[in-house]
Short mmCIF file of C-alpha atoms in Angstrom, two decimals:
data_model
loop_
_atom_site.label_atom_id
_atom_site.label_comp_id
_atom_site.label_asym_id
_atom_site.label_seq_id
_atom_site.Cartn_x
_atom_site.Cartn_y
_atom_site.Cartn_z
CA UNK Y 141 0.98 -8.24 72.04
CA UNK Y 142 2.45 -6.42 69.04
CA UNK Y 143 1.57 -7.90 65.68
CA UNK Y 144 4.52 -8.69 63.42
CA UNK Y 145 4.20 -7.43 59.86
CA UNK Y 146 5.65 -9.66 57.14
CA UNK Y 147 8.86 -8.33 55.57
CA UNK Y 148 8.59 -6.21 52.45
CA UNK Y 149 9.93 -9.00 50.27
CA UNK Y 150 6.65 -10.81 50.99
CA UNK Y 151 4.91 -8.33 48.74
CA UNK Y 152 3.78 -9.91 45.48
CA UNK Y 153 6.25 -9.60 42.59
CA UNK Y 154 3.58 -10.06 39.91
CA UNK Y 155 -0.16 -9.70 39.57
CA UNK Y 156 -2.75 -11.42 37.41
CA UNK Y 157 -5.77 -9.13 37.08
CA UNK Y 158 -9.00 -10.66 35.78
CA UNK Y 159 -11.40 -8.20 34.13
CA UNK Y 160 -15.04 -9.29 34.01
CA UNK Y 161 -18.59 -8.03 34.34
CA UNK Y 162 -21.77 -10.11 34.58
CA UNK Y 163 -22.96 -13.35 36.19
CA UNK Y 164 -22.72 -15.48 33.06
CA UNK Y 165 -19.08 -14.59 32.43
CA UNK Y 166 -18.15 -15.12 36.07
CA UNK Y 167 -19.68 -18.58 36.18
CA UNK Y 168 -18.63 -19.97 32.80
CA UNK Y 169 -15.33 -18.19 32.08
CA UNK Y 170 -13.79 -16.71 35.21
CA UNK Y 171 -14.41 -19.47 37.75
CA UNK Y 172 -12.95 -22.40 35.76
CA UNK Y 173 -9.97 -20.32 34.60
CA UNK Y 174 -9.24 -19.12 38.13
CA UNK Y 175 -9.31 -22.69 39.41
CA UNK Y 176 -6.93 -23.72 36.63
CA UNK Y 177 -4.53 -20.86 37.44
CA UNK Y 178 -4.44 -21.82 41.12
CA UNK Y 179 -3.75 -25.44 40.15
CA UNK Y 180 -0.80 -24.40 37.98
CA UNK Y 181 0.68 -21.54 40.02
CA UNK Y 182 1.30 -20.68 43.64
CA UNK Y 183 -0.91 -17.62 43.97
CA UNK Y 184 -2.38 -15.45 46.65
CA UNK Y 185 -4.68 -15.74 48.52
CA UNK Y 186 -4.51 -19.54 48.46
CA UNK Y 187 -0.75 -19.37 49.08
CA UNK Y 188 -0.36 -16.55 51.60
CA UNK Y 189 3.20 -15.47 50.75
CA UNK Y 190 3.24 -16.44 47.07
CA UNK Y 191 4.99 -14.10 44.67
CA UNK Y 192 1.95 -13.84 42.40
CA UNK Y 193 -1.32 -12.18 43.39
CA UNK Y 194 -4.64 -12.98 41.71
CA UNK Y 195 -7.11 -10.10 41.66
CA UNK Y 196 -10.51 -9.43 40.15
CA UNK Y 197 -11.66 -6.10 38.75
CA UNK Y 198 -15.34 -5.78 37.88
CA UNK Y 199 -16.12 -3.22 35.19
CA UNK Y 200 -19.15 -1.02 34.45
CA UNK Y 201 -21.73 -3.02 32.52
CA UNK Y 202 -25.52 -2.73 31.98
CA UNK Y 203 -25.78 -6.52 32.11
CA UNK Y 204 -24.40 -6.77 35.65
CA UNK Y 205 -26.69 -7.47 38.61
CA UNK Y 206 -24.69 -5.68 41.30
CA UNK Y 207 -24.14 -8.94 43.19
CA UNK Y 208 -21.09 -10.09 41.23
CA UNK Y 209 -18.62 -9.07 43.93
CA UNK Y 210 -20.44 -11.04 46.62
CA UNK Y 211 -20.56 -14.11 44.39
CA UNK Y 212 -16.85 -13.92 43.57
CA UNK Y 213 -15.90 -13.37 47.22
CA UNK Y 214 -17.53 -16.69 48.12
CA UNK Y 215 -14.93 -18.53 46.02
CA UNK Y 216 -12.03 -17.30 48.21
CA UNK Y 217 -9.77 -17.25 45.15
CA UNK Y 218 -8.91 -13.53 44.83
CA UNK Y 219 -6.60 -11.48 47.00
CA UNK Y 220 -8.67 -8.38 46.22
CA UNK Y 221 -11.89 -7.67 44.32
CA UNK Y 222 -12.60 -4.18 43.00
CA UNK Y 223 -16.30 -3.44 42.45
CA UNK Y 224 -17.57 -1.90 39.22
CA UNK Y 225 -18.52 1.32 40.99
CA UNK Y 226 -14.87 1.78 41.99
CA UNK Y 227 -13.41 1.08 38.56
CA UNK Y 228 -12.76 4.72 37.68
CA UNK Y 229 -11.26 5.39 41.10
CA UNK Y 230 -8.90 2.47 40.45
CA UNK Y 231 -7.89 3.99 37.12
CA UNK Y 232 -7.16 7.40 38.64
CA UNK Y 233 -5.58 6.18 41.87
CA UNK Y 234 -4.43 2.52 41.79
CA UNK Y 235 -2.44 2.85 45.03
CA UNK Y 236 -5.69 3.36 46.88
CA UNK Y 237 -6.54 -0.26 46.07
CA UNK Y 238 -3.35 -1.91 47.24
CA UNK Y 239 0.24 -2.47 46.23
CA UNK Y 240 0.76 -2.99 42.48
CA UNK Y 241 4.06 -4.62 41.48
CA UNK Y 242 5.90 -3.51 38.38
CA UNK Y 243 4.99 -6.66 36.49
CA UNK Y 244 1.56 -8.08 35.78
CA UNK Y 245 -0.96 -9.32 33.26
CA UNK Y 246 -4.50 -8.03 32.71
CA UNK Y 247 -6.86 -10.74 31.40
CA UNK Y 248 -10.09 -9.75 29.64
CA UNK Y 249 -12.96 -12.14 30.43
CA UNK Y 250 -16.11 -10.11 29.98
CA UNK Y 251 -17.48 -6.62 29.54
CA UNK Y 252 -16.16 -4.02 27.12
CA UNK Y 253 -12.69 -4.91 25.87
CA UNK Y 254 -11.69 -1.25 26.17
CA UNK Y 255 -11.72 -1.42 29.99
CA UNK Y 256 -9.08 -4.14 29.88
CA UNK Y 257 -6.89 -2.11 27.51
CA UNK Y 258 -7.33 1.00 29.66
CA UNK Y 259 -6.41 -0.73 32.92
CA UNK Y 260 -3.37 -2.50 31.45
CA UNK Y 261 -2.12 0.82 30.07
CA UNK Y 262 -2.63 2.52 33.43
CA UNK Y 263 -0.80 -0.20 35.36
CA UNK Y 264 1.75 -0.72 32.56
CA UNK Y 265 0.94 -4.42 32.53
CA UNK Y 266 0.72 -6.83 29.64
CA UNK Y 267 -2.73 -7.54 28.23
CA UNK Y 268 -4.42 -10.68 26.97
CA UNK Y 269 -7.95 -10.55 25.57
CA UNK Y 270 -10.22 -13.54 25.19
CA UNK Y 271 -12.13 -12.77 21.99
CA UNK Y 272 -15.31 -14.72 21.27
CA UNK Y 273 -16.18 -13.01 18.01
CA UNK Y 274 -13.75 -10.13 17.44
CA UNK Y 275 -10.71 -8.51 19.02
CA UNK Y 276 -11.72 -4.85 19.08
CA UNK Y 277 -8.41 -3.29 20.19
CA UNK Y 278 -5.81 -5.64 18.67
CA UNK Y 279 -3.04 -3.02 18.43
CA UNK Y 280 -3.20 -2.60 22.23
CA UNK Y 281 -3.29 -6.33 23.01
CA UNK Y 282 -0.06 -8.16 23.75
CA UNK Y 283 -1.90 -11.42 23.19
CA UNK Y 284 -5.27 -12.37 21.73
CA UNK Y 285 -6.82 -15.69 22.76
CA UNK Y 286 -9.41 -16.45 20.09
CA UNK Y 287 -12.42 -18.71 20.42
CA UNK Y 288 -12.23 -19.71 16.75
CA UNK Y 289 -10.03 -19.31 13.65
CA UNK Y 290 -12.57 -16.79 12.32
CA UNK Y 291 -11.49 -14.33 15.02
CA UNK Y 292 -7.90 -14.60 13.83
CA UNK Y 293 -8.91 -14.12 10.20
CA UNK Y 294 -10.47 -10.74 11.05
CA UNK Y 295 -7.16 -9.39 12.36
CA UNK Y 296 -4.79 -7.26 10.24
CA UNK Y 297 -2.12 -9.45 8.70
CA UNK Y 298 0.71 -8.03 10.79
CA UNK Y 299 -1.19 -8.73 14.04
CA UNK Y 300 -2.10 -12.36 13.37
CA UNK Y 301 1.07 -13.52 15.12
CA UNK Y 302 -0.29 -12.06 18.38
CA UNK Y 303 -3.30 -14.35 18.20
CA UNK Y 304 -3.62 -17.95 19.31
CA UNK Y 305 -6.79 -19.97 18.89
CA UNK Y 306 -7.51 -21.50 22.28
CA UNK Y 307 -11.09 -22.59 21.59
CA UNK Y 308 -14.36 -22.15 23.42
CA UNK Y 309 -13.88 -21.61 27.16
CA UNK Y 310 -17.26 -23.20 27.74
CA UNK Y 311 -16.44 -26.35 25.79
CA UNK Y 312 -15.08 -27.91 28.97
CA UNK Y 313 -18.36 -27.51 30.85
CA UNK Y 314 -19.70 -30.83 29.61
CA UNK Y 315 -16.54 -32.60 30.77
CA UNK Y 316 -16.71 -30.92 34.18
CA UNK Y 317 -20.41 -31.71 34.60
CA UNK Y 318 -19.75 -35.28 35.70
CA UNK Y 319 -22.91 -37.12 36.58
CA UNK Y 320 -21.71 -38.40 39.94
CA UNK Y 321 -25.15 -37.59 41.32
CA UNK Y 322 -27.70 -38.87 38.81
CA UNK Y 323 -31.16 -37.36 39.01
CA UNK Y 324 -34.04 -39.73 39.78
CA UNK Y 325 -35.81 -41.25 36.81
CA UNK Y 326 -38.41 -39.12 35.04
CA UNK Y 327 -38.66 -36.04 32.87
CA UNK Y 328 -36.57 -33.16 34.24
CA UNK Y 329 -36.99 -29.55 33.17
CA UNK Y 330 -34.58 -26.77 34.11
CA UNK Y 331 -36.02 -23.27 34.47
CA UNK Y 332 -33.56 -20.40 34.02
CA UNK Y 333 -35.46 -17.12 34.49
CA UNK Y 334 -32.33 -14.92 34.43
CA UNK Y 335 -30.24 -13.27 37.12
CA UNK Y 336 -30.88 -9.56 36.67
CA UNK Y 337 -33.82 -8.01 38.48
CA UNK Y 338 -35.41 -6.86 35.21
CA UNK Y 339 -35.40 -10.41 33.88
CA UNK Y 340 -36.47 -12.00 37.16
CA UNK Y 341 -39.46 -9.68 37.44
CA UNK Y 342 -40.77 -11.16 34.18
CA UNK Y 343 -39.24 -14.63 34.27
CA UNK Y 344 -40.34 -15.75 37.73
CA UNK Y 345 -44.12 -15.21 37.38
CA UNK Y 346 -44.10 -16.29 33.73
CA UNK Y 347 -42.18 -19.53 34.21
CA UNK Y 348 -44.03 -20.47 37.40
CA UNK Y 349 -47.23 -20.43 35.39
CA UNK Y 350 -45.57 -22.41 32.59
CA UNK Y 351 -44.57 -25.04 35.17
CA UNK Y 352 -48.13 -25.27 36.49
CA UNK Y 353 -49.53 -25.74 32.98
CA UNK Y 354 -46.79 -28.17 31.97
CA UNK Y 355 -47.33 -30.41 34.98
CA UNK Y 356 -50.98 -30.77 33.97
CA UNK Y 357 -49.91 -31.60 30.39
CA UNK Y 358 -47.10 -33.96 31.41
CA UNK Y 359 -47.86 -35.51 34.82
CA UNK Y 360 -44.91 -36.59 36.96
CA UNK Y 361 -42.40 -34.26 35.30
CA UNK Y 362 -39.87 -32.60 37.61
CA UNK Y 363 -38.55 -29.04 37.73
CA UNK Y 364 -35.37 -27.41 38.96
CA UNK Y 365 -34.37 -23.75 39.20
CA UNK Y 366 -30.60 -23.28 39.51
CA UNK Y 367 -30.29 -20.18 41.68
CA UNK Y 368 -27.74 -17.89 40.01
CA UNK Y 369 -24.85 -16.86 42.28
CA UNK Y 370 -25.91 -13.22 41.90
CA UNK Y 371 -29.46 -13.79 43.14
CA UNK Y 372 -31.18 -15.74 45.93
CA UNK Y 373 -34.31 -17.62 46.98
CA UNK Y 374 -35.39 -14.43 48.74
CA UNK Y 375 -35.45 -12.64 45.37
CA UNK Y 376 -37.35 -15.51 43.77
CA UNK Y 377 -40.02 -15.15 46.46
CA UNK Y 378 -40.10 -11.37 46.08
CA UNK Y 379 -40.64 -11.40 42.31
CA UNK Y 380 -43.41 -13.98 42.59
CA UNK Y 381 -45.30 -11.78 45.05
CA UNK Y 382 -47.65 -8.83 44.78
CA UNK Y 383 -44.78 -6.34 45.24
CA UNK Y 384 -43.88 -7.21 41.65
CA UNK Y 385 -46.60 -5.61 39.45
CA UNK Y 386 -46.02 -8.16 36.68
CA UNK Y 387 -46.83 -11.00 39.08
CA UNK Y 388 -50.38 -9.65 39.34
CA UNK Y 389 -50.93 -10.58 35.68
CA UNK Y 390 -50.37 -14.28 36.39
CA UNK Y 391 -52.30 -16.77 38.48
CA UNK Y 392 -49.38 -18.87 39.70
CA UNK Y 393 -47.86 -17.86 43.02
CA UNK Y 394 -45.51 -19.40 45.57
CA UNK Y 395 -47.44 -21.16 48.31
CA UNK Y 396 -44.42 -21.97 50.44
CA UNK Y 397 -40.78 -23.08 50.44
CA UNK Y 398 -40.12 -26.49 52.00
CA UNK Y 399 -36.81 -27.60 53.46
CA UNK Y 400 -34.94 -30.48 51.85
CA UNK Y 401 -36.37 -33.93 52.53
CA UNK Y 402 -35.65 -37.35 51.12
CA UNK Y 403 -32.78 -38.17 48.76
CA UNK Y 404 -32.53 -34.76 47.06
CA UNK Y 405 -30.71 -32.15 49.17
CA UNK Y 406 -32.59 -29.12 47.83
CA UNK Y 407 -35.36 -26.89 49.09
CA UNK Y 408 -38.67 -27.16 47.26
CA UNK Y 409 -40.77 -24.31 45.96
CA UNK Y 410 -44.47 -25.23 46.08
CA UNK Y 411 -46.83 -23.19 43.90
CA UNK Y 412 -50.46 -22.52 44.74
CA UNK Y 413 -51.25 -25.21 42.15
CA UNK Y 414 -49.12 -27.71 44.15
CA UNK Y 415 -46.35 -27.84 41.53
CA UNK Y 416 -43.01 -28.70 43.14
CA UNK Y 417 -39.84 -27.03 41.90
CA UNK Y 418 -36.44 -27.89 43.37
CA UNK Y 419 -34.17 -24.92 44.12
CA UNK Y 420 -30.48 -25.66 43.56
CA UNK Y 421 -28.33 -23.20 45.49
CA UNK Y 422 -24.92 -24.78 44.83
CA UNK Y 423 -22.76 -23.19 42.13
CA UNK Y 424 -22.34 -24.10 39.42
CA UNK Y 425 -25.23 -26.51 38.92
CA UNK Y 426 -23.89 -27.87 35.61
CA UNK Y 427 -23.94 -31.44 36.85
CA UNK Y 428 -27.72 -31.33 37.19
CA UNK Y 429 -28.61 -28.96 34.33
CA UNK Y 430 -26.77 -31.26 31.90
CA UNK Y 431 -29.04 -34.16 32.93
CA UNK Y 432 -32.26 -32.28 32.21
CA UNK Y 433 -34.35 -33.28 29.22
CA UNK Y 434 -35.23 -29.66 28.44
CA UNK Y 435 -34.55 -26.13 29.67
CA UNK Y 436 -36.87 -23.13 29.60
CA UNK Y 437 -34.84 -19.94 29.55
CA UNK Y 438 -34.69 -16.31 28.53
CA UNK Y 439 -31.97 -14.75 26.37
CA UNK Y 440 -28.49 -14.09 27.69
CA UNK Y 441 -25.29 -15.90 28.61
CA UNK Y 442 -27.36 -18.77 30.00
CA UNK Y 443 -28.21 -19.84 26.42
CA UNK Y 444 -24.47 -20.22 25.74
CA UNK Y 445 -24.08 -22.14 29.01
CA UNK Y 446 -26.93 -24.51 28.14
CA UNK Y 447 -25.51 -24.95 24.65
CA UNK Y 448 -22.10 -25.87 26.06
CA UNK Y 449 -23.77 -28.42 28.34
CA UNK Y 450 -25.72 -29.85 25.42
CA UNK Y 451 -29.06 -29.26 27.13
CA UNK Y 452 -31.99 -28.76 24.72
CA UNK Y 453 -33.84 -25.52 25.33
CA UNK Y 454 -36.73 -23.24 24.44
CA UNK Y 455 -35.77 -19.56 24.59
CA UNK Y 456 -38.63 -17.28 25.65
CA UNK Y 457 -38.94 -13.48 25.51
CA UNK Y 458 -42.47 -12.28 26.44
CA UNK Y 459 -42.46 -8.76 24.99
CA UNK Y 460 -45.78 -7.77 26.60
CA UNK Y 461 -43.81 -6.43 29.58
CA UNK Y 462 -42.04 -3.60 27.77
CA UNK Y 463 -41.65 -1.26 30.70
CA UNK Y 464 -39.13 -3.55 32.44
CA UNK Y 465 -37.13 -4.39 29.33
CA UNK Y 466 -35.29 -1.09 29.44
CA UNK Y 467 -32.68 -2.81 31.60
CA UNK Y 468 -32.26 -5.72 29.18
CA UNK Y 469 -29.21 -6.10 27.00
CA UNK Y 470 -28.93 -5.98 23.23
CA UNK Y 471 -31.56 -4.82 20.75
CA UNK Y 472 -34.43 -5.35 23.19
CA UNK Y 473 -32.98 -2.94 25.70
CA UNK Y 474 -32.15 -0.32 23.09
CA UNK Y 475 -35.63 -0.28 21.56
CA UNK Y 476 -37.34 -0.47 24.95
CA UNK Y 477 -35.60 2.76 25.95
CA UNK Y 478 -36.99 4.65 22.97
CA UNK Y 479 -40.21 6.40 24.07
CA UNK Y 480 -42.17 5.85 20.85
CA UNK Y 481 -40.52 2.95 19.07
CA UNK Y 482 -40.74 0.62 22.04
CA UNK Y 483 -44.48 0.25 21.45
CA UNK Y 484 -43.64 -1.34 18.09
CA UNK Y 485 -41.09 -3.65 19.65
CA UNK Y 486 -42.59 -6.90 18.40
CA UNK Y 487 -42.92 -5.62 14.82
CA UNK Y 488 -39.43 -4.14 14.82
CA UNK Y 489 -37.86 -7.33 16.12
CA UNK Y 490 -39.68 -9.37 13.50
CA UNK Y 491 -38.55 -7.12 10.65
CA UNK Y 492 -35.00 -6.95 11.99
CA UNK Y 493 -34.70 -10.70 12.28
CA UNK Y 494 -36.19 -11.33 8.82
CA UNK Y 495 -33.96 -8.80 7.09
CA UNK Y 496 -30.74 -9.43 8.98
CA UNK Y 497 -31.35 -13.10 9.75
CA UNK Y 498 -30.14 -12.38 13.23
CA UNK Y 499 -30.86 -14.42 16.32
CA UNK Y 500 -30.95 -13.82 20.05
CA UNK Y 501 -29.91 -17.16 21.54
CA UNK Y 502 -26.16 -17.83 21.49
CA UNK Y 503 -26.38 -21.25 19.80
CA UNK Y 504 -28.35 -19.68 16.94
CA UNK Y 505 -25.98 -16.72 16.74
CA UNK Y 506 -23.02 -19.08 16.59
CA UNK Y 507 -24.59 -21.41 14.02
CA UNK Y 508 -26.14 -18.52 12.02
CA UNK Y 509 -29.30 -20.61 11.81
CA UNK Y 510 -32.12 -21.74 14.07
CA UNK Y 511 -30.78 -24.50 16.32
CA UNK Y 512 -32.96 -23.80 19.35
CA UNK Y 513 -36.49 -22.34 19.19
CA UNK Y 514 -36.82 -18.64 20.04
CA UNK Y 515 -40.29 -17.56 21.10
CA UNK Y 516 -40.46 -13.77 21.09
CA UNK Y 517 -43.64 -11.71 21.29
CA UNK Y 518 -46.82 -11.53 23.34
CA UNK Y 519 -46.65 -15.10 24.55
CA UNK Y 520 -48.98 -16.92 26.91
CA UNK Y 521 -47.44 -19.40 29.38
CA UNK Y 522 -49.75 -22.16 28.21
CA UNK Y 523 -48.31 -21.84 24.68
CA UNK Y 524 -44.83 -22.55 26.02
CA UNK Y 525 -46.15 -25.43 28.14
CA UNK Y 526 -47.75 -27.03 25.08
CA UNK Y 527 -44.58 -26.56 23.02
CA UNK Y 528 -42.48 -28.03 25.84
CA UNK Y 529 -44.84 -31.01 25.95
CA UNK Y 530 -44.23 -31.51 22.23
CA UNK Y 531 -40.48 -31.59 22.73
CA UNK Y 532 -40.68 -33.88 25.75
CA UNK Y 533 -42.92 -36.25 23.80
CA UNK Y 534 -40.35 -36.54 21.00
CA UNK Y 535 -37.03 -38.06 22.17
CA UNK Y 536 -35.75 -37.94 18.58
CA UNK Y 537 -36.24 -34.15 18.39
CA UNK Y 538 -34.53 -33.68 21.74
CA UNK Y 539 -31.64 -35.90 20.66
CA UNK Y 540 -31.35 -33.95 17.40
CA UNK Y 541 -31.12 -30.60 19.18
CA UNK Y 542 -28.62 -32.03 21.67
CA UNK Y 543 -26.43 -33.26 18.79
CA UNK Y 544 -26.66 -29.88 17.06
CA UNK Y 545 -25.59 -28.13 20.26
CA UNK Y 546 -22.65 -30.47 20.76
CA UNK Y 547 -21.53 -29.92 17.17
CA UNK Y 548 -21.27 -26.18 17.88
CA UNK Y 549 -18.83 -26.60 20.74
CA UNK Y 550 -15.14 -26.23 20.14
CA UNK Y 551 -12.59 -28.79 21.22
CA UNK Y 552 -12.10 -29.31 24.91
CA UNK Y 553 -9.00 -27.87 26.53
CA UNK Y 554 -9.53 -24.13 26.03
CA UNK Y 555 -9.18 -23.42 29.77
CA UNK Y 556 -5.81 -25.20 29.83
CA UNK Y 557 -4.59 -23.33 26.74
CA UNK Y 558 -5.74 -19.99 28.16
CA UNK Y 559 -3.91 -20.75 31.40
CA UNK Y 560 -0.72 -21.52 29.46
CA UNK Y 561 -0.94 -18.22 27.58
CA UNK Y 562 -1.26 -16.27 30.82
CA UNK Y 563 1.71 -18.10 32.34
CA UNK Y 564 3.79 -17.39 29.22
CA UNK Y 565 3.05 -13.67 29.53
CA UNK Y 566 4.09 -13.73 33.19
CA UNK Y 567 7.36 -15.47 32.39
CA UNK Y 568 8.37 -13.44 29.32
#
C-alpha cells in the first residue's frame, strides 16, 4: 500500500525555536513555558497539521550533561530537537534539519545569549531574549523579556522600549507545586547532589555519608533524592561505587535499591548504615521538594529552583576534590583548570568573596547578601550533618530563611507574560 504524503500546504507557516542548554534551565524555564505555549496555541507536534511548529535547539555549554536531548524528548512537546553537537551544522546548513518557514521566533532560555542572536540572524527570524541579569546583545534583540526592572535600567535609553519586565520565570514554581500528595509526618530532607557527572562524583558519596550521620543525630528523619531528568538511578549507583575514586574516601555506600512498597510510590536506596533514601524519578519533583524542611545541595541552578520553591537549604562545595572540579561552572571551574592556582583554590575563593562580596548560591547572588548558608572548603560530612541538625532543631530559623527566599521571588505570572510576548512577535 502506497503511503499518502500530506499536501505541501500542511508544512508549518511559522516556527517557534527555543534555545537552551543545561538541565536546570530545561526544568525550570523551558518546560513550563512550552506547556503554556501549547495551551495557548495550536502547535506541532501536539497538533499534527498545525501551522506553527515548536522546536528545541540545544547549544554548546560546559554546564550541560549531554542528556538534555533525551530528557526533552520524553516530554513529546517538540517537533524536532537539535543536539548541541549539531548546533554549528544547523547554522551552516539549516535545510539539513528540516523545513524552515519564512517566519519564526527564536526564544533564548539558557546558555550564551549570542547563540540565540546568531541563529535568529541565520534563519532571519525575530528574536526574544529572556534576561535574568543583563541583555548582552540588545541591539540584535527584537524583544527583551527582563526578570526585573534593573535589567531594563541597564539598557541604552533608545533600546528601553524593546524591553518588557515579565518577572521571574521561576516565581510560578511555588504555585505549580500543589501539595495534592502530602508527605507523611516527620522531618524531610531533600538531597540535590547535582546532575553533571563531575558534581555527582563528589555529591553522591559526600551526601550519602551526610545522610548516615544526620540520621544518627536526628532519628526518624526522612530523605529524598529527586533524580534529575538528565541522570538516572544507574548513575547514582555508579558514583557511589568503587569505580568512582572519590567514593573510596567515604565510608557510606549503597547496600541495595528496594522497589516501592507501602504508601510512597518510590524506590528506596538503602545505605550500608541502613539509612533509607527515597528516589523520586518523576519530573519535576517540585511538589515534594517544596514540602521538605531542608535541602542539602551543591551550587548551580538547583539553588535558584529551591529558592523559588521556598525550600530552606544548605549549599555545600567540598573543595578537597579539586581534580574533578575542572568541569564545574563559574569561578570554581576556572581556577580548577589552572595547573598551579588550583591548589590555592580555598584561599583564592575566600579572598575573592571577602573583597568582592560575591556569592555562589543564586538566592545570595540575587539578594547580594547571605540568605542561605554556603559551606565551601575542605568540609567533612559530619560537619554538615551537625549544621543540618541545628537548622532542623530551630523551626524559627527555618521559617526565617523560607520567608527570606519568598521575598526574593518576583510576582507570579511571568510564564504567562512571556507566552504573550512570543505570541505578539508571531502575529506582528
